[in-house]
Amino acid sequence: MRVFAGHHTGEKLTLNPLEKYLLELRNIRRSGSAVPETSYYSALRDLMDAVGAGLRPKIKCVLHVSHGAGIPDGGLFTPDQFQKEPQPLPGTVPARGVIEAKPTSDDAFLKADTKQVSKYWGKYRQVLVTNYRDFLLIGTSPEGRPVKLESYRLAAGEEAFWAAASHPRSLAEEHGEAFVDFLKRVMLHGAPLAEAKDVAWFMASYAREALRRVEKKSEAPALAAIRSALEEALGIKFESKKGDHFFRSTLVQTLFYGVFSAWVLWTRDHPPASKERFDWRTAGYYLRVPVLTELFHQASNPAALEGLKLPEVLDWTGTVLNRVDHAAFFSAFEQHHAVQYFYEPFLEAFDPELRKQLGVWYTPREVVRYMVGRVDRVLREELELPDGLADPNVYILDPCCGTGSYLIETLERIAATLRAKGGDALTAQEIKRAAMGRVFGFEILPAPFVVTHLQISLLMQSLGGPFSEAGKERAAVYLTNALTDWEPPDSPKKQLSFPELEAERGAAERVKQATPILVILGNPPYNGFAGVAIAEERDLSEAYRATKRAPRPQ
């Protein structure tokens, strides 16, 4: 599966597929000769073809297919299902399911329960039911029965739909991206799911839908409480429209990366052959770090975020994660340390402009390995510390750790040194002590903060020194602003509304103010959100961008 990203990276299409679809429906209806259902088939086919053309492999809609179970109104085929002649291969069942269309006056959700749709599902296992304004995907439950999965509604009723279709540009501007995302997910529902970039696209697609819902709820008290607590804890301000988007995007990223991280840890306990299914509601248990658990709870609590229907989107996300081919997916991760790099393709698909603003570009592992190795050698040769980074008196900090590349490489270097010394059964415990007490990471963005904890947890498991399940053990990676709080405040700080954030802030300040850091390494972002630092902190963040040969940024 390959997903064409042009629509999601800001490329300007000459005509949104939804707008073109609405124009065609409107024109057919204005002819005065339209039959309520069948006259609009061609517009529906053209819509599916326009969206399907943006996928890899492309998806083609063929009207009126038959394989002995009636005649669905359309079938979704992949290129390999066509001969050189323009007909499907004999007996080839459409790879991405079939379409059943009804008049705009019908209720698509009720029609989805008919014997006709059940018969189609029995043959094809995937049916998209539509009345041209509502779209409902019927798939297969874990028990092997038909189940209503995702749906999309363009208008509340038939009259409202035709009124909106009279102004297709407005309706397309409101729904275009979200609707095209939905149709792409429908067409990809039956595709194999194993590669990181494909899983990243699905996660980002659902995250975009969640962000749309969050942005529509401008005055949710729970959002205001989280916002205030994060501002106070991190010493930043989410100011103006840009800051507001930054906050909401950060919250959604944390929510979805929390689910992803929990799923990764869940799979360690559930082999691919297991019949158990991952439930995103258990994410809090797997995250374990208190501040992550609380942020996840606040962001996913349906009572606090009434009306947003985020659990619905997370249910869809859980369904996709349960489709992933575990063996293929994790073999790539384990071989290439790709979990920590999963954040970049996710953010590129989710919010490419924010990715650019924040400077989220992962450092190649070869560069990370060289830098960590060079520091280790300097410690040994110039500071006369024979164990280098493994010396128990060497305290290390990555002040902008991102997804944890440098921390992981540092811990692996420590492990290699201890093994080379003839490490025994206590080696894993020594590495764990290093991860908990002298290899520190600071990160201001919750989503990569989640990834770093995931990475280190997986590393400790592989080294035989996992953190306790009780949640009392954790990596020394903290959600904090690396530019602030290095000196004790002149007066007591305001108590934060969330005890978990208060504890996180306190732990980070103890590292900043009382730990004899010897090594600082990493690759700080070469861009930044305007509210991250103020006054002298802003000068510091700008200073490292300037050199004697390059002008300071204007």
Coordinates of C-alpha atoms in Angstrom, one line a residue:
M1 CA 0.0 0.0 0.0
R2 CA 1.2 3.5 -0.9
V3 CA -0.6 6.6 0.0
F4 CA -0.3 9.7 -2.2
A5 CA 0.5 12.6 0.1
G6 CA -0.2 15.5 -2.3
H7 CA -3.6 16.3 -0.9
H8 CA -2.2 16.3 2.7
T9 CA 1.0 18.2 2.2
G10 CA -0.7 21.4 1.1
E11 CA -0.5 20.9 -2.7
K12 CA -3.3 22.9 -4.4
L13 CA -5.6 20.8 -6.5
T14 CA -7.4 22.5 -9.3
L15 CA -10.7 21.2 -8.1
N16 CA -11.4 19.3 -4.9
P17 CA -12.9 15.8 -5.6
L18 CA -15.8 16.6 -3.4
E19 CA -16.5 19.9 -5.2
K20 CA -16.5 18.2 -8.5
Y21 CA -18.8 15.5 -7.2
L22 CA -21.3 18.1 -5.8
L23 CA -21.3 20.1 -9.1
E24 CA -22.1 16.9 -11.0
L25 CA -24.9 15.9 -8.7
R26 CA -26.3 19.4 -8.9
N27 CA -26.2 19.5 -12.6
I28 CA -27.8 16.1 -13.0
R29 CA -30.6 17.1 -10.7
R30 CA -31.2 20.4 -12.5
S31 CA -31.8 18.6 -15.7
G32 CA -35.2 17.8 -14.4
S33 CA -35.0 14.2 -15.8
A34 CA -33.0 12.5 -13.1
V35 CA -34.0 9.2 -11.6
P36 CA -33.5 9.4 -7.8
E37 CA -30.8 6.7 -7.6
T38 CA -29.4 5.5 -10.9
S39 CA -28.9 8.9 -12.6
Y40 CA -26.2 9.8 -10.1
Y41 CA -24.1 6.6 -10.4
S42 CA -21.7 8.2 -12.8
A43 CA -21.0 11.1 -10.4
L44 CA -20.3 8.6 -7.6
R45 CA -18.0 6.6 -9.8
D46 CA -16.1 9.7 -10.8
L47 CA -15.7 10.6 -7.2
M48 CA -14.3 7.3 -6.3
D49 CA -11.9 7.3 -9.3
A50 CA -10.7 10.8 -8.4
V51 CA -9.9 9.8 -4.8
G52 CA -8.6 6.3 -5.8
A53 CA -6.2 7.9 -8.3
G54 CA -4.3 9.4 -5.4
L55 CA -3.5 6.0 -3.8
R56 CA -0.7 3.6 -4.5
P57 CA -1.8 1.2 -6.0
K58 CA -4.6 3.2 -7.7
I59 CA -8.2 2.2 -7.1
K60 CA -10.7 2.0 -9.9
C61 CA -14.5 2.0 -9.5
V62 CA -16.5 -0.2 -11.9
L63 CA -20.3 0.1 -11.9
H64 CA -22.6 -2.9 -11.7
V65 CA -20.4 -5.9 -10.9
S66 CA -21.7 -9.4 -10.3
H67 CA -20.2 -12.5 -8.8
G68 CA -23.3 -14.5 -8.0
A69 CA -24.6 -12.4 -5.1
G70 CA -26.7 -9.9 -6.8
I71 CA -25.4 -6.8 -8.6
P72 CA -23.9 -4.2 -6.3
D73 CA -23.9 -0.7 -7.8
G74 CA -20.1 -0.5 -7.9
G75 CA -16.9 -2.4 -7.1
L76 CA -13.4 -1.1 -6.1
F77 CA -10.6 -2.8 -8.0
T78 CA -6.8 -2.6 -7.9
P79 CA -4.7 -2.4 -11.1
D80 CA -3.5 -6.0 -10.9
Q81 CA -7.2 -7.1 -11.3
F82 CA -7.3 -5.8 -14.9
Q83 CA -6.1 -7.4 -18.0
K84 CA -4.6 -5.4 -20.9
E85 CA -8.1 -5.4 -22.2
P86 CA -10.4 -3.0 -20.2
Q87 CA -12.4 -5.8 -18.4
P88 CA -11.7 -7.2 -14.9
L89 CA -10.3 -10.7 -14.9
P90 CA -13.0 -13.3 -15.0
G91 CA -14.4 -14.1 -11.6
T92 CA -12.2 -11.5 -9.8
V93 CA -13.8 -10.2 -6.7
P94 CA -13.1 -6.4 -6.3
A95 CA -10.2 -6.2 -3.9
R96 CA -11.5 -3.2 -1.9
G97 CA -15.2 -4.2 -1.6
V98 CA -18.4 -3.0 -3.2
I99 CA -20.7 0.0 -3.2
E100 CA -24.4 0.0 -2.6
A101 CA -26.1 3.4 -3.5
K102 CA -29.6 4.5 -2.5
P103 CA -31.6 7.7 -3.3
T104 CA -30.9 10.8 -1.2
S105 CA -34.3 10.4 0.3
D106 CA -33.4 7.1 2.0
D107 CA -31.6 6.6 5.3
A108 CA -28.3 5.0 4.5
F109 CA -27.8 3.8 8.1
L110 CA -31.1 2.0 8.0
K111 CA -30.5 0.6 4.6
A112 CA -27.2 -0.9 5.8
D113 CA -29.3 -3.4 7.8
T114 CA -31.2 -4.8 4.8
K115 CA -30.9 -8.4 3.5
Q116 CA -29.5 -7.0 0.3
V117 CA -26.5 -5.4 2.0
S118 CA -26.0 -8.5 4.2
K119 CA -25.9 -10.6 1.0
Y120 CA -23.3 -8.4 -0.5
W121 CA -21.3 -8.4 2.7
G122 CA -21.4 -12.2 2.7
K123 CA -19.7 -12.3 -0.7
Y124 CA -17.4 -9.3 -0.5
R125 CA -16.8 -8.7 3.2
Q126 CA -16.7 -4.9 2.7
V127 CA -19.6 -2.7 1.6
L128 CA -19.8 1.0 1.4
V129 CA -23.5 2.1 1.7
T130 CA -24.4 5.6 0.6
N131 CA -27.4 7.8 -0.2
Y132 CA -24.9 10.2 -1.9
R133 CA -24.9 12.4 1.3
D134 CA -24.2 9.8 4.0
F135 CA -21.5 7.2 3.6
L136 CA -21.2 4.1 5.9
L137 CA -18.5 1.4 5.8
I138 CA -19.6 -2.2 6.7
G139 CA -16.7 -4.4 7.6
T140 CA -16.0 -7.6 9.6
S141 CA -16.0 -7.8 13.4
P142 CA -13.4 -9.9 15.3
E143 CA -16.1 -12.5 15.6
G144 CA -16.5 -12.7 11.8
R145 CA -19.8 -10.9 11.6
P146 CA -20.8 -7.7 9.7
V147 CA -20.2 -4.5 11.7
K148 CA -20.7 -0.8 11.0
L149 CA -17.3 0.8 11.0
E150 CA -16.7 4.4 9.9
S151 CA -19.2 6.8 8.6
Y152 CA -19.3 10.3 7.1
R153 CA -22.2 12.7 6.8
L154 CA -22.1 15.7 4.4
A155 CA -25.5 17.1 5.5
A156 CA -28.1 16.4 8.2
G157 CA -30.9 15.6 5.7
E158 CA -31.9 15.4 2.1
E159 CA -33.2 19.0 2.0
A160 CA -30.1 20.4 3.7
F161 CA -27.9 18.4 1.4
W162 CA -29.4 19.7 -1.8
A163 CA -29.4 23.2 -0.5
A164 CA -25.7 22.9 0.3
A165 CA -25.0 21.3 -3.1
S166 CA -26.3 24.5 -4.7
H167 CA -23.1 26.1 -3.3
P168 CA -20.5 23.3 -3.8
R169 CA -17.5 25.4 -3.1
S170 CA -18.6 26.2 0.5
L171 CA -19.5 22.6 1.3
A172 CA -16.2 21.4 -0.3
E173 CA -14.2 23.9 1.8
E174 CA -15.9 22.6 5.0
H175 CA -15.6 18.9 4.3
G176 CA -13.2 18.4 1.4
E177 CA -10.0 17.2 3.2
A178 CA -11.9 15.2 5.8
F179 CA -14.2 13.6 3.3
V180 CA -11.3 12.6 1.0
D181 CA -9.5 11.2 4.0
F182 CA -12.5 9.1 4.8
L183 CA -12.8 7.7 1.3
K184 CA -9.1 6.9 1.2
R185 CA -9.4 5.0 4.4
V186 CA -12.4 3.1 3.0
M187 CA -10.4 2.1 -0.1
L188 CA -7.4 1.1 2.0
H189 CA -9.4 -0.8 4.5
G190 CA -8.8 -4.2 2.8
A191 CA -5.2 -3.5 2.0
P192 CA -2.3 -5.3 3.7
L193 CA -1.0 -3.1 6.6
A194 CA 2.6 -3.7 7.6
E195 CA 4.9 -0.9 6.7
A196 CA 5.6 2.0 9.1
K197 CA 4.7 4.7 6.6
D198 CA 1.3 3.2 5.9
V199 CA 0.5 2.8 9.6
A200 CA 1.7 6.4 10.1
W201 CA -0.7 7.6 7.4
F202 CA -3.7 5.9 9.0
M203 CA -2.7 7.2 12.4
A204 CA -2.3 10.7 11.0
S205 CA -5.5 10.6 9.1
Y206 CA -7.5 9.8 12.3
A207 CA -5.5 12.3 14.2
R208 CA -6.5 15.0 11.7
E209 CA -10.1 14.0 12.2
A210 CA -9.7 14.3 16.0
L211 CA -8.0 17.7 15.5
R212 CA -11.0 18.9 13.4
R213 CA -13.3 17.9 16.2
V214 CA -11.2 19.5 18.9
E215 CA -10.9 22.8 16.9
K216 CA -14.7 23.0 16.6
K217 CA -15.0 22.9 20.4
S218 CA -13.5 26.3 21.2
E219 CA -14.6 26.6 24.8
A220 CA -14.3 23.1 26.3
P221 CA -13.4 23.7 30.0
A222 CA -11.3 20.5 30.1
L223 CA -9.2 21.9 27.2
A224 CA -8.7 25.2 29.0
A225 CA -7.6 23.4 32.2
I226 CA -5.0 21.3 30.3
R227 CA -3.8 24.3 28.4
S228 CA -3.3 26.4 31.5
A229 CA -1.4 23.5 33.3
L230 CA 0.9 22.9 30.4
E231 CA 1.6 26.6 30.0
E232 CA 2.5 26.9 33.7
A233 CA 4.5 23.7 33.8
L234 CA 6.5 24.3 30.6
G235 CA 6.9 28.1 30.9
I236 CA 5.4 28.8 27.5
K237 CA 2.3 30.6 26.2
F238 CA 0.0 29.4 23.5
E239 CA -0.7 32.8 22.1
S240 CA -2.6 33.9 19.0
K241 CA -4.1 31.6 16.4
K242 CA -0.7 29.9 15.9
G243 CA -0.3 29.2 19.5
D244 CA -3.9 27.9 19.8
H245 CA -3.3 25.5 16.9
F246 CA 0.0 24.4 18.4
F247 CA -1.7 23.5 21.7
R248 CA -4.5 21.6 20.1
S249 CA -2.2 19.8 17.7
T250 CA 0.1 18.9 20.6
L251 CA -2.8 17.5 22.6
V252 CA -4.0 15.4 19.7
Q253 CA -0.5 14.1 18.9
T254 CA -0.1 13.0 22.5
L255 CA -3.4 11.2 22.5
F256 CA -2.6 9.3 19.3
Y257 CA 1.0 8.6 20.1
G258 CA -0.1 7.4 23.5
V259 CA -2.4 4.9 21.8
F260 CA 0.3 3.9 19.4
S261 CA 2.9 3.4 22.2
A262 CA 0.4 1.4 24.3
W263 CA -0.2 -0.8 21.3
V264 CA 3.5 -1.4 20.7
L265 CA 3.9 -2.5 24.4
W266 CA 0.7 -4.5 24.2
T267 CA 1.9 -6.5 21.3
R268 CA 4.9 -7.6 23.3
D269 CA 2.5 -9.6 25.5
H270 CA 0.3 -10.8 22.7
P271 CA 1.8 -12.8 19.8
P272 CA 0.3 -12.4 16.3
A273 CA -1.6 -15.7 16.7
S274 CA -3.4 -14.4 19.8
K275 CA -7.2 -13.9 19.4
E276 CA -7.2 -11.0 21.8
R277 CA -7.7 -7.5 20.4
F278 CA -6.0 -4.3 21.5
D279 CA -8.3 -1.8 23.3
W280 CA -7.1 1.8 23.3
R281 CA -8.8 2.3 26.6
T282 CA -6.0 0.3 28.3
A283 CA -3.4 2.8 27.1
G284 CA -3.1 4.4 30.5
Y285 CA -1.9 1.1 32.0
Y286 CA 0.8 0.6 29.4
L287 CA 2.1 4.2 29.5
R288 CA 2.8 4.0 33.2
V289 CA 4.6 7.4 33.5
P290 CA 2.1 9.4 35.6
V291 CA 2.2 12.6 33.6
L292 CA 1.5 10.6 30.4
T293 CA -1.3 8.7 32.0
E294 CA -2.9 11.9 33.2
L295 CA -2.5 13.7 29.9
F296 CA -4.0 10.7 28.0
H297 CA -6.9 10.6 30.5
Q298 CA -7.7 14.3 30.1
A299 CA -7.5 14.2 26.3
S300 CA -9.6 11.1 25.9
N301 CA -12.2 11.5 28.7
P302 CA -15.6 11.7 27.0
A303 CA -17.2 13.3 30.0
A304 CA -14.8 16.2 30.0
L305 CA -14.8 16.6 26.3
E306 CA -18.5 16.2 25.7
G307 CA -19.6 16.5 22.1
L308 CA -16.2 15.9 20.5
K309 CA -16.8 12.2 20.0
L310 CA -13.0 11.5 20.3
P311 CA -13.6 8.0 21.6
E312 CA -15.3 7.2 18.3
V313 CA -12.2 8.2 16.3
L314 CA -10.0 6.2 18.7
D315 CA -12.2 3.2 18.2
W316 CA -11.5 3.5 14.5
T317 CA -7.8 3.8 15.3
G318 CA -7.9 0.7 17.4
T319 CA -9.5 -1.2 14.5
V320 CA -6.7 -0.3 12.2
L321 CA -4.0 -1.2 14.7
N322 CA -5.6 -4.6 15.1
R323 CA -5.2 -5.1 11.3
V324 CA -1.4 -4.5 11.3
D325 CA 0.8 -7.5 10.4
H326 CA 2.8 -7.7 13.7
A327 CA 5.7 -9.8 12.4
A328 CA 6.4 -7.6 9.3
F329 CA 5.9 -4.3 11.2
F330 CA 8.2 -5.0 14.1
S331 CA 10.9 -6.8 12.1
A332 CA 11.6 -3.4 10.4
F333 CA 11.5 -1.6 13.7
E334 CA 13.8 -3.9 15.5
Q335 CA 16.3 -4.0 12.6
H336 CA 16.4 -0.2 12.0
H337 CA 15.4 1.3 15.4
A338 CA 12.5 2.8 13.5
V339 CA 10.1 3.3 16.4
Q340 CA 11.9 6.5 17.4
Y341 CA 11.7 7.7 13.7
F342 CA 8.0 6.8 13.4
Y343 CA 7.1 10.3 14.7
E344 CA 8.6 12.1 11.7
P345 CA 6.4 10.4 9.0
F346 CA 3.4 10.7 11.4
L347 CA 3.9 14.4 11.8
E348 CA 4.6 14.9 8.1
A349 CA 1.2 13.3 7.3
F350 CA -0.6 14.8 10.2
D351 CA 0.6 18.5 10.2
P352 CA 3.5 19.1 7.8
E353 CA 3.5 22.9 8.4
L354 CA 3.9 22.3 12.2
R355 CA 6.6 19.8 11.6
K356 CA 8.5 22.4 9.6
Q357 CA 7.9 25.1 12.3
L358 CA 9.2 22.8 15.0
G359 CA 12.2 21.5 13.1
V360 CA 11.2 17.8 13.4
W361 CA 13.9 16.1 11.3
Y362 CA 15.4 13.0 12.7
T363 CA 19.1 12.7 12.9
P364 CA 20.4 9.6 10.9
R365 CA 21.5 6.9 13.2
E366 CA 25.0 6.9 11.7
V367 CA 25.4 10.5 12.8
V368 CA 24.0 9.8 16.3
R369 CA 26.3 6.8 16.7
Y370 CA 29.4 8.8 15.7
M371 CA 28.6 11.7 18.0
V372 CA 28.0 9.4 21.0
G373 CA 31.1 7.4 20.2
R374 CA 33.2 10.6 19.9
V375 CA 32.0 11.7 23.4
D376 CA 32.7 8.3 24.8
R377 CA 36.3 8.5 23.4
V378 CA 36.9 12.0 24.8
L379 CA 35.8 10.9 28.2
R380 CA 38.3 7.9 28.1
E381 CA 41.2 9.6 26.4
E382 CA 41.1 13.2 27.5
L383 CA 39.3 13.0 30.9
E384 CA 40.9 9.7 31.8
L385 CA 37.7 7.9 32.6
P386 CA 38.4 4.3 31.4
D387 CA 34.7 3.4 31.2
G388 CA 33.7 6.5 29.3
L389 CA 29.9 7.0 29.3
A390 CA 29.5 3.9 31.5
D391 CA 31.4 5.5 34.4
P392 CA 28.8 5.8 37.2
N393 CA 29.9 9.4 37.9
V394 CA 29.2 10.7 34.4
Y395 CA 25.9 12.4 34.2
I396 CA 24.6 13.0 30.6
L397 CA 21.8 15.3 29.3
D398 CA 20.1 15.7 26.0
P399 CA 18.3 19.0 26.5
C400 CA 16.0 18.6 23.4
C401 CA 15.8 14.8 23.2
G402 CA 12.9 14.5 20.7
T403 CA 12.2 10.9 20.1
G404 CA 15.2 9.7 22.1
S405 CA 17.8 8.8 19.4
Y406 CA 20.8 10.1 21.5
L407 CA 19.6 8.6 24.7
I408 CA 19.0 5.2 23.2
E409 CA 22.5 5.2 21.6
T410 CA 24.0 6.3 24.9
L411 CA 22.4 3.5 26.8
E412 CA 23.4 1.0 24.2
R413 CA 27.0 2.3 24.4
I414 CA 26.9 1.9 28.2
A415 CA 25.6 -1.7 27.7
A416 CA 28.3 -2.5 25.3
T417 CA 31.0 -1.3 27.6
L418 CA 29.7 -3.3 30.5
R419 CA 29.4 -6.4 28.4
A420 CA 33.0 -5.9 27.2
K421 CA 34.1 -5.8 30.8
G422 CA 32.7 -9.3 31.3
G423 CA 29.3 -8.2 32.5
D424 CA 27.4 -10.6 34.7
A425 CA 23.8 -10.9 35.8
L426 CA 24.0 -7.4 37.4
T427 CA 24.7 -5.7 34.1
A428 CA 21.1 -5.1 33.2
Q429 CA 20.5 -3.6 36.6
E430 CA 23.5 -1.2 36.2
I431 CA 22.0 -0.1 32.8
K432 CA 18.6 0.4 34.4
R433 CA 20.2 2.6 37.1
A434 CA 21.9 4.7 34.4
A435 CA 18.6 5.1 32.6
M436 CA 16.8 6.1 35.8
G437 CA 19.4 8.3 37.4
R438 CA 22.2 9.7 35.2
V439 CA 21.1 9.6 31.5
F440 CA 18.7 12.5 31.3
G441 CA 16.5 13.8 28.6
F442 CA 14.4 17.0 28.4
E443 CA 11.6 17.4 25.9
I444 CA 9.0 20.2 25.6
L445 CA 6.6 18.4 23.2
P446 CA 4.5 15.7 24.8
A447 CA 4.3 13.4 21.6
P448 CA 8.0 12.8 21.1
F449 CA 8.3 12.6 24.9
V450 CA 5.9 9.6 24.7
V451 CA 8.1 8.0 22.0
T452 CA 11.2 8.4 24.0
H453 CA 9.7 6.6 27.0
L454 CA 8.4 3.9 24.7
Q455 CA 11.9 3.4 23.2
I456 CA 13.7 3.2 26.5
S457 CA 11.1 0.8 27.9
L458 CA 11.6 -1.5 24.9
L459 CA 15.3 -1.2 25.2
M460 CA 15.3 -2.1 28.9
Q461 CA 13.1 -5.1 28.1
S462 CA 15.5 -6.3 25.4
L463 CA 18.5 -5.9 27.8
G464 CA 16.8 -7.9 30.6
G465 CA 16.2 -5.0 33.0
P466 CA 12.6 -3.9 32.4
F467 CA 11.0 -1.2 34.5
S468 CA 8.7 -2.4 37.2
E469 CA 5.1 -2.9 36.2
A470 CA 4.0 -1.0 39.2
G471 CA 5.0 2.2 37.5
K472 CA 7.4 3.3 40.2
E473 CA 10.4 3.0 37.9
R474 CA 10.8 5.2 34.8
A475 CA 13.4 6.6 32.5
A476 CA 14.9 10.0 33.6
V477 CA 13.3 11.8 30.7
Y478 CA 11.1 14.8 31.7
L479 CA 8.5 16.9 30.0
T480 CA 10.0 20.3 30.6
N481 CA 11.3 23.5 28.9
A482 CA 15.1 23.1 28.7
L483 CA 15.6 26.9 28.6
T484 CA 14.1 27.6 32.0
D485 CA 14.3 26.9 35.8
W486 CA 18.1 26.4 36.0
E487 CA 18.1 28.7 39.0
P488 CA 15.8 28.4 42.0
P489 CA 12.9 30.9 41.8
D490 CA 12.9 34.0 44.1
S491 CA 9.4 33.1 45.3
P492 CA 7.4 29.9 45.4
K493 CA 5.8 28.9 42.1
K494 CA 2.1 28.6 41.5
Q495 CA 0.8 25.1 42.3
L496 CA -0.2 23.3 39.2
S497 CA -3.8 21.9 38.9
F498 CA -2.6 18.5 37.9
P499 CA -0.4 16.8 40.6
E500 CA 1.3 14.7 37.9
L501 CA 2.5 17.8 36.1
E502 CA 3.7 19.3 39.4
A503 CA 5.7 16.2 40.1
E504 CA 7.2 16.2 36.6
R505 CA 8.2 19.8 36.9
G506 CA 9.8 19.2 40.3
A507 CA 11.8 16.2 39.1
A508 CA 13.1 18.2 36.1
E509 CA 14.1 21.1 38.3
R510 CA 16.1 18.8 40.6
V511 CA 18.1 17.7 37.6
K512 CA 18.6 21.3 36.4
Q513 CA 19.6 22.7 39.8
A514 CA 21.3 19.9 41.6
T515 CA 22.8 17.4 39.2
P516 CA 26.5 17.7 38.1
I517 CA 25.9 17.3 34.4
L518 CA 29.2 16.5 32.7
V519 CA 28.0 15.7 29.1
I520 CA 25.5 17.6 27.0
L521 CA 24.8 16.1 23.7
G522 CA 22.0 16.0 21.1
N523 CA 20.7 17.8 18.1
P524 CA 18.4 20.7 19.1
P525 CA 15.7 21.8 16.7
Y526 CA 16.6 24.5 14.2
N527 CA 13.3 26.2 14.4
G528 CA 10.8 26.7 17.2
F529 CA 7.3 27.8 18.2
A530 CA 7.3 31.5 19.1
G531 CA 5.8 31.0 22.5
V532 CA 8.4 28.5 23.7
A533 CA 10.7 31.1 25.2
I534 CA 10.7 34.7 26.1
A535 CA 13.2 37.4 26.9
E536 CA 16.7 36.0 27.6
E537 CA 15.5 32.5 26.8
R538 CA 14.6 33.5 23.3
D539 CA 18.0 35.1 22.9
L540 CA 19.6 31.8 23.9
S541 CA 17.6 29.8 21.5
E542 CA 18.4 32.1 18.6
A543 CA 22.1 32.4 19.5
Y544 CA 23.0 28.8 18.7
R545 CA 21.7 29.3 15.1
A546 CA 24.3 32.0 14.5
T547 CA 28.0 31.5 13.7
K548 CA 30.8 33.8 12.8
R549 CA 30.2 33.0 9.2
A550 CA 26.5 33.2 9.1
P551 CA 24.2 36.2 9.9
R552 CA 21.8 36.0 12.9
P553 CA 18.3 35.1 11.8
Q554 CA 16.1 38.2 11.2

